[in-house]
PDB file of C-alpha atoms in Angstrom:
ATOM      1  CA  MET B   1       0.000   0.000   0.000  1.00 48.00           C
ATOM      2  CA  GLY B   2       1.129   3.508  -0.781  1.00 51.00           C
ATOM      3  CA  ASN B   3       1.118   6.615   1.368  1.00 49.00           C
ATOM      4  CA  TRP B   4      -2.644   7.137   1.219  1.00 53.00           C
ATOM      5  CA  HIS B   5      -5.016   8.651   3.726  1.00 55.00           C
ATOM      6  CA  ALA B   6      -8.135   6.945   5.106  1.00 53.00           C
ATOM      7  CA  ARG B   7     -10.276   7.826   8.056  1.00 51.00           C
ATOM      8  CA  GLN B   8     -11.125   5.336  10.790  1.00 59.00           C
ATOM      9  CA  SER B   9     -14.614   4.565   9.469  1.00 80.00           C
ATOM     10  CA  ALA B  10     -13.574   3.349   6.005  1.00 84.00           C
ATOM     11  CA  ILE B  11     -13.384  -0.431   5.521  1.00 91.00           C
ATOM     12  CA  ILE B  12     -10.496  -1.408   3.263  1.00 92.00           C
ATOM     13  CA  SER B  13      -9.649  -5.028   2.529  1.00 94.00           C
ATOM     14  CA  ASP B  14      -7.051  -6.513   0.174  1.00 95.00           C
ATOM     15  CA  CYS B  15      -6.493  -3.328  -1.844  1.00 96.00           C
ATOM     16  CA  ASP B  16      -3.508  -1.737  -3.549  1.00 96.00           C
ATOM     17  CA  ILE B  17      -3.896   2.030  -3.174  1.00 96.00           C
ATOM     18  CA  GLY B  18      -1.546   4.508  -4.843  1.00 97.00           C
ATOM     19  CA  GLU B  19       0.334   7.435  -3.346  1.00 97.00           C
ATOM     20  CA  GLY B  20      -1.709  10.558  -2.656  1.00 97.00           C
ATOM     21  CA  THR B  21      -5.095   8.842  -2.885  1.00 96.00           C
ATOM     22  CA  GLU B  22      -7.683   9.990  -0.340  1.00 95.00           C
ATOM     23  CA  VAL B  23     -10.452   7.712   0.940  1.00 95.00           C
ATOM     24  CA  SER B  24     -13.346   9.361   2.816  1.00 93.00           C
ATOM     25  CA  ASP B  25     -15.470   8.096   5.697  1.00 89.00           C
ATOM     26  CA  PHE B  26     -18.091   5.389   5.309  1.00 93.00           C
ATOM     27  CA  THR B  27     -16.464   3.818   2.285  1.00 94.00           C
ATOM     28  CA  ILE B  28     -15.962   0.127   1.532  1.00 95.00           C
ATOM     29  CA  LEU B  29     -13.099  -0.957  -0.719  1.00 96.00           C
ATOM     30  CA  ASP B  30     -12.537  -4.673  -1.266  1.00 97.00           C
ATOM     31  CA  GLY B  31     -10.019  -6.253  -3.631  1.00 97.00           C
ATOM     32  CA  CYS B  32      -9.381  -3.077  -5.626  1.00 97.00           C
ATOM     33  CA  GLU B  33      -6.418  -1.531  -7.379  1.00 98.00           C
ATOM     34  CA  ILE B  34      -6.605   2.242  -7.107  1.00 98.00           C
ATOM     35  CA  GLY B  35      -4.062   4.528  -8.731  1.00 98.00           C
ATOM     36  CA  GLU B  36      -2.262   7.593  -7.452  1.00 98.00           C
ATOM     37  CA  ASP B  37      -3.859  10.915  -6.514  1.00 98.00           C
ATOM     38  CA  CYS B  38      -7.449   9.653  -6.572  1.00 98.00           C
ATOM     39  CA  LYS B  39     -10.305  10.944  -4.424  1.00 98.00           C
ATOM     40  CA  ILE B  40     -12.894   8.466  -3.130  1.00 97.00           C
ATOM     41  CA  TRP B  41     -15.816  10.284  -1.478  1.00 96.00           C
ATOM     42  CA  ARG B  42     -18.255   9.085   1.214  1.00 94.00           C
ATOM     43  CA  PHE B  43     -20.514   6.030   1.036  1.00 95.00           C
ATOM     44  CA  VAL B  44     -18.673   4.539  -1.943  1.00 97.00           C
ATOM     45  CA  ASN B  45     -18.604   0.761  -2.562  1.00 97.00           C
ATOM     46  CA  LEU B  46     -15.778  -0.473  -4.770  1.00 97.00           C
ATOM     47  CA  TYR B  47     -15.034  -4.169  -5.059  1.00 96.00           C
ATOM     48  CA  GLY B  48     -12.776  -6.081  -7.398  1.00 97.00           C
ATOM     49  CA  CYS B  49     -12.290  -3.099  -9.712  1.00 98.00           C
ATOM     50  CA  GLU B  50      -9.365  -1.051 -11.016  1.00 98.00           C
ATOM     51  CA  LEU B  51      -9.173   2.754 -11.058  1.00 98.00           C
ATOM     52  CA  GLY B  52      -6.345   4.554 -12.811  1.00 98.00           C
ATOM     53  CA  ASP B  53      -4.478   7.625 -11.609  1.00 98.00           C
ATOM     54  CA  GLU B  54      -6.174  10.943 -10.778  1.00 98.00           C
ATOM     55  CA  CYS B  55      -9.702   9.500 -10.705  1.00 98.00           C
ATOM     56  CA  MET B  56     -12.629  10.652  -8.611  1.00 98.00           C
ATOM     57  CA  ALA B  57     -15.521   8.519  -7.336  1.00 98.00           C
ATOM     58  CA  GLY B  58     -18.309  10.665  -5.887  1.00 97.00           C
ATOM     59  CA  SER B  59     -20.544   9.878  -2.944  1.00 97.00           C
ATOM     60  CA  ASN B  60     -22.802   6.835  -3.218  1.00 97.00           C
ATOM     61  CA  VAL B  61     -20.985   5.394  -6.228  1.00 98.00           C
ATOM     62  CA  GLU B  62     -20.848   1.613  -6.680  1.00 98.00           C
ATOM     63  CA  ILE B  63     -18.306  -0.007  -8.976  1.00 98.00           C
ATOM     64  CA  GLN B  64     -18.453  -3.786  -9.220  1.00 97.00           C
ATOM     65  CA  ASP B  65     -16.034  -6.640  -9.750  1.00 96.00           C
ATOM     66  CA  GLY B  66     -14.140  -6.703 -13.037  1.00 96.00           C
ATOM     67  CA  VAL B  67     -14.618  -3.027 -13.951  1.00 98.00           C
ATOM     68  CA  THR B  68     -11.614  -1.119 -15.291  1.00 98.00           C
ATOM     69  CA  VAL B  69     -11.558   2.683 -15.135  1.00 98.00           C
ATOM     70  CA  GLY B  70      -8.749   4.550 -16.886  1.00 98.00           C
ATOM     71  CA  ASP B  71      -6.788   7.611 -15.791  1.00 98.00           C
ATOM     72  CA  ARG B  72      -8.320  11.023 -15.029  1.00 98.00           C
ATOM     73  CA  CYS B  73     -11.917   9.805 -14.965  1.00 98.00           C
ATOM     74  CA  ARG B  74     -14.687  11.407 -12.907  1.00 98.00           C
ATOM     75  CA  ILE B  75     -17.482   9.180 -11.684  1.00 98.00           C
ATOM     76  CA  GLN B  76     -20.073  11.501 -10.139  1.00 98.00           C
ATOM     77  CA  SER B  77     -22.360  10.697  -7.199  1.00 98.00           C
ATOM     78  CA  HIS B  78     -24.930   7.892  -7.343  1.00 98.00           C
ATOM     79  CA  ALA B  79     -23.446   6.305 -10.484  1.00 98.00           C
ATOM     80  CA  PHE B  80     -23.629   2.506 -10.753  1.00 98.00           C
ATOM     81  CA  ILE B  81     -21.057   0.665 -12.855  1.00 98.00           C
ATOM     82  CA  CYS B  82     -21.684  -3.073 -13.082  1.00 96.00           C
ATOM     83  CA  SER B  83     -19.292  -5.887 -13.927  1.00 95.00           C
ATOM     84  CA  ARG B  84     -17.969  -6.159 -17.498  1.00 96.00           C
ATOM     85  CA  VAL B  85     -17.573  -2.404 -18.046  1.00 98.00           C
ATOM     86  CA  THR B  86     -14.363  -0.812 -19.323  1.00 98.00           C
ATOM     87  CA  ILE B  87     -13.987   2.948 -19.130  1.00 98.00           C
ATOM     88  CA  GLU B  88     -10.976   4.399 -20.916  1.00 98.00           C
ATOM     89  CA  ASP B  89      -9.019   7.545 -19.967  1.00 98.00           C
ATOM     90  CA  ASP B  90     -10.526  11.025 -19.490  1.00 98.00           C
ATOM     91  CA  VAL B  91     -14.152   9.885 -19.295  1.00 98.00           C
ATOM     92  CA  PHE B  92     -16.842  11.775 -17.375  1.00 98.00           C
ATOM     93  CA  VAL B  93     -19.749   9.789 -15.892  1.00 98.00           C
ATOM     94  CA  SER B  94     -22.370  12.133 -14.483  1.00 98.00           C
ATOM     95  CA  HIS B  95     -24.671  11.813 -11.477  1.00 97.00           C
ATOM     96  CA  GLY B  96     -26.944   8.794 -11.379  1.00 98.00           C
ATOM     97  CA  ALA B  97     -25.690   7.183 -14.591  1.00 98.00           C
ATOM     98  CA  LYS B  98     -26.299   3.429 -14.663  1.00 98.00           C
ATOM     99  CA  PHE B  99     -24.701   0.615 -16.623  1.00 98.00           C
ATOM    100  CA  VAL B 100     -26.467  -2.689 -17.366  1.00 95.00           C
ATOM    101  CA  ASN B 101     -24.677  -5.924 -18.313  1.00 94.00           C
ATOM    102  CA  ASP B 102     -27.707  -8.214 -18.573  1.00 89.00           C
ATOM    103  CA  ARG B 103     -30.154  -7.449 -21.407  1.00 84.00           C
ATOM    104  CA  TYR B 104     -32.740  -9.919 -20.110  1.00 79.00           C
ATOM    105  CA  PRO B 105     -32.526  -9.806 -16.315  1.00 74.00           C
ATOM    106  CA  PRO B 106     -32.355 -11.637 -14.186  1.00 74.00           C
ATOM    107  CA  SER B 107     -30.437 -14.251 -16.115  1.00 71.00           C
ATOM    108  CA  GLY B 108     -28.554 -15.252 -12.967  1.00 74.00           C
ATOM    109  CA  ASP B 109     -25.742 -16.484 -15.193  1.00 80.00           C
ATOM    110  CA  ALA B 110     -22.671 -14.229 -15.382  1.00 83.00           C
ATOM    111  CA  ASP B 111     -21.609 -16.023 -18.576  1.00 85.00           C
ATOM    112  CA  GLU B 112     -24.591 -14.408 -20.313  1.00 86.00           C
ATOM    113  CA  TRP B 113     -23.624 -10.885 -19.269  1.00 89.00           C
ATOM    114  CA  GLU B 114     -22.309  -8.589 -21.992  1.00 93.00           C
ATOM    115  CA  GLU B 115     -19.610  -5.922 -21.894  1.00 96.00           C
ATOM    116  CA  THR B 116     -19.744  -2.167 -22.276  1.00 98.00           C
ATOM    117  CA  ILE B 117     -16.805  -0.062 -23.417  1.00 98.00           C
ATOM    118  CA  VAL B 118     -16.677   3.705 -23.013  1.00 98.00           C
ATOM    119  CA  ARG B 119     -13.887   5.099 -25.167  1.00 98.00           C
ATOM    120  CA  GLU B 120     -11.468   7.877 -24.278  1.00 98.00           C
ATOM    121  CA  GLY B 121     -12.879  11.360 -23.737  1.00 98.00           C
ATOM    122  CA  ALA B 122     -16.560  10.366 -23.751  1.00 98.00           C
ATOM    123  CA  SER B 123     -19.139  11.983 -21.457  1.00 98.00           C
ATOM    124  CA  ILE B 124     -22.142  10.200 -19.987  1.00 98.00           C
ATOM    125  CA  GLY B 125     -24.991  12.489 -18.876  1.00 98.00           C
ATOM    126  CA  THR B 126     -26.965  12.565 -15.650  1.00 98.00           C
ATOM    127  CA  ASN B 127     -29.326   9.588 -15.183  1.00 98.00           C
ATOM    128  CA  ALA B 128     -28.332   8.009 -18.492  1.00 98.00           C
ATOM    129  CA  THR B 129     -28.744   4.232 -18.723  1.00 98.00           C
ATOM    130  CA  LEU B 130     -26.343   2.220 -20.874  1.00 98.00           C
ATOM    131  CA  LEU B 131     -27.086  -1.320 -21.943  1.00 97.00           C
ATOM    132  CA  PRO B 132     -24.134  -3.388 -23.270  1.00 97.00           C
ATOM    133  CA  VAL B 133     -22.762  -1.043 -25.959  1.00 98.00           C
ATOM    134  CA  GLU B 134     -19.636   0.717 -27.132  1.00 98.00           C
ATOM    135  CA  VAL B 135     -19.552   4.487 -26.677  1.00 98.00           C
ATOM    136  CA  GLY B 136     -17.109   6.005 -29.140  1.00 98.00           C
ATOM    137  CA  GLU B 137     -14.218   8.338 -28.425  1.00 98.00           C
ATOM    138  CA  ASN B 138     -15.320  11.871 -27.422  1.00 98.00           C
ATOM    139  CA  ALA B 139     -19.005  10.960 -27.740  1.00 98.00           C
ATOM    140  CA  ILE B 140     -21.607  12.647 -25.545  1.00 98.00           C
ATOM    141  CA  VAL B 141     -24.578  10.764 -24.081  1.00 98.00           C
ATOM    142  CA  GLY B 142     -27.316  13.209 -23.065  1.00 98.00           C
ATOM    143  CA  ALA B 143     -28.981  13.341 -19.677  1.00 98.00           C
ATOM    144  CA  GLY B 144     -31.645  10.670 -19.241  1.00 98.00           C
ATOM    145  CA  ALA B 145     -30.709   8.868 -22.464  1.00 98.00           C
ATOM    146  CA  VAL B 146     -31.273   5.123 -22.707  1.00 98.00           C
ATOM    147  CA  VAL B 147     -28.453   3.786 -24.860  1.00 98.00           C
ATOM    148  CA  VAL B 148     -29.309   0.467 -26.534  1.00 97.00           C
ATOM    149  CA  ASP B 149     -27.034   0.722 -29.600  1.00 97.00           C
ATOM    150  CA  ASP B 150     -23.361   1.612 -30.092  1.00 98.00           C
ATOM    151  CA  VAL B 151     -22.554   5.335 -30.161  1.00 98.00           C
ATOM    152  CA  PRO B 152     -20.158   6.508 -32.914  1.00 98.00           C
ATOM    153  CA  PRO B 153     -17.080   8.605 -32.073  1.00 98.00           C
ATOM    154  CA  ASN B 154     -17.869  12.324 -31.605  1.00 98.00           C
ATOM    155  CA  ALA B 155     -21.626  11.666 -31.727  1.00 98.00           C
ATOM    156  CA  ILE B 156     -24.102  13.380 -29.445  1.00 98.00           C
ATOM    157  CA  VAL B 157     -26.983  11.078 -28.541  1.00 98.00           C
ATOM    158  CA  ALA B 158     -30.166  11.730 -26.589  1.00 98.00           C
ATOM    159  CA  GLY B 159     -33.598  10.231 -25.975  1.00 98.00           C
ATOM    160  CA  ASN B 160     -35.178   6.876 -25.231  1.00 97.00           C
ATOM    161  CA  PRO B 161     -33.985   4.970 -27.094  1.00 97.00           C
ATOM    162  CA  ALA B 162     -30.981   7.212 -27.667  1.00 98.00           C
ATOM    163  CA  GLU B 163     -30.468   8.464 -31.209  1.00 98.00           C
ATOM    164  CA  VAL B 164     -27.713  10.539 -32.794  1.00 98.00           C
ATOM    165  CA  ILE B 165     -28.849  14.154 -32.752  1.00 97.00           C
ATOM    166  CA  SER B 166     -25.578  15.748 -33.835  1.00 97.00           C
ATOM    167  CA  TYR B 167     -21.831  15.366 -34.120  1.00 97.00           C
ATOM    168  CA  GLN B 168     -19.215  17.551 -32.489  1.00 92.00           C
ATOM    169  CA  ASP B 169     -16.056  18.694 -34.210  1.00 82.00           C
ATOM    170  CA  ALA B 170     -13.412  16.066 -33.338  1.00 63.00           C
ATOM    171  CA  GLY B 171     -10.872  18.813 -32.656  1.00 58.00           C
ATOM    172  CA  ALA B 172     -13.205  20.612 -30.239  1.00 55.00           C
ATOM    173  CA  ALA B 173     -13.895  17.617 -27.996  1.00 52.00           C
ATOM    174  CA  SER B 174     -12.457  18.111 -24.540  1.00 49.00           C
ATOM    175  CA  HIS B 175     -13.409  18.238 -20.868  1.00 49.00           C
TER     176      HIS B 175
END
């Protein structure tokens, strides 16, 4: 374990935590690899996942077993990221966003779960729901969108089901 800071009321088991990472009260971390200079807020449950360097997990976030989150990602409060999700570098996941790995729940069989990939620089809006899809590089998923199909790079999608409403200039995409 690195030189990280955790308060007395955090429960941390079998984790590798990088230098400069802060873990707030009332947090449970189990079997995680967390990079350097991260901030884990209150009431966060992380188990069996990997977070890169300079990430933030807001209050009431849950990230499940087998999830990989790249560097410099922000996972805002109340987001739920289920198993079989990969989030690349510089991704923003807004408040209350939810990921789904089982198209026909409850299958009860993890072998039937599907993966989701969110490519570098993408943004996921507040209360968006993503079924097993690929979100392209620098794409934007609007607030409340229900994403059932892959999202092309630089696309802006919105609605239920989400549809492409526009494209942003690839050179202008940034956070």
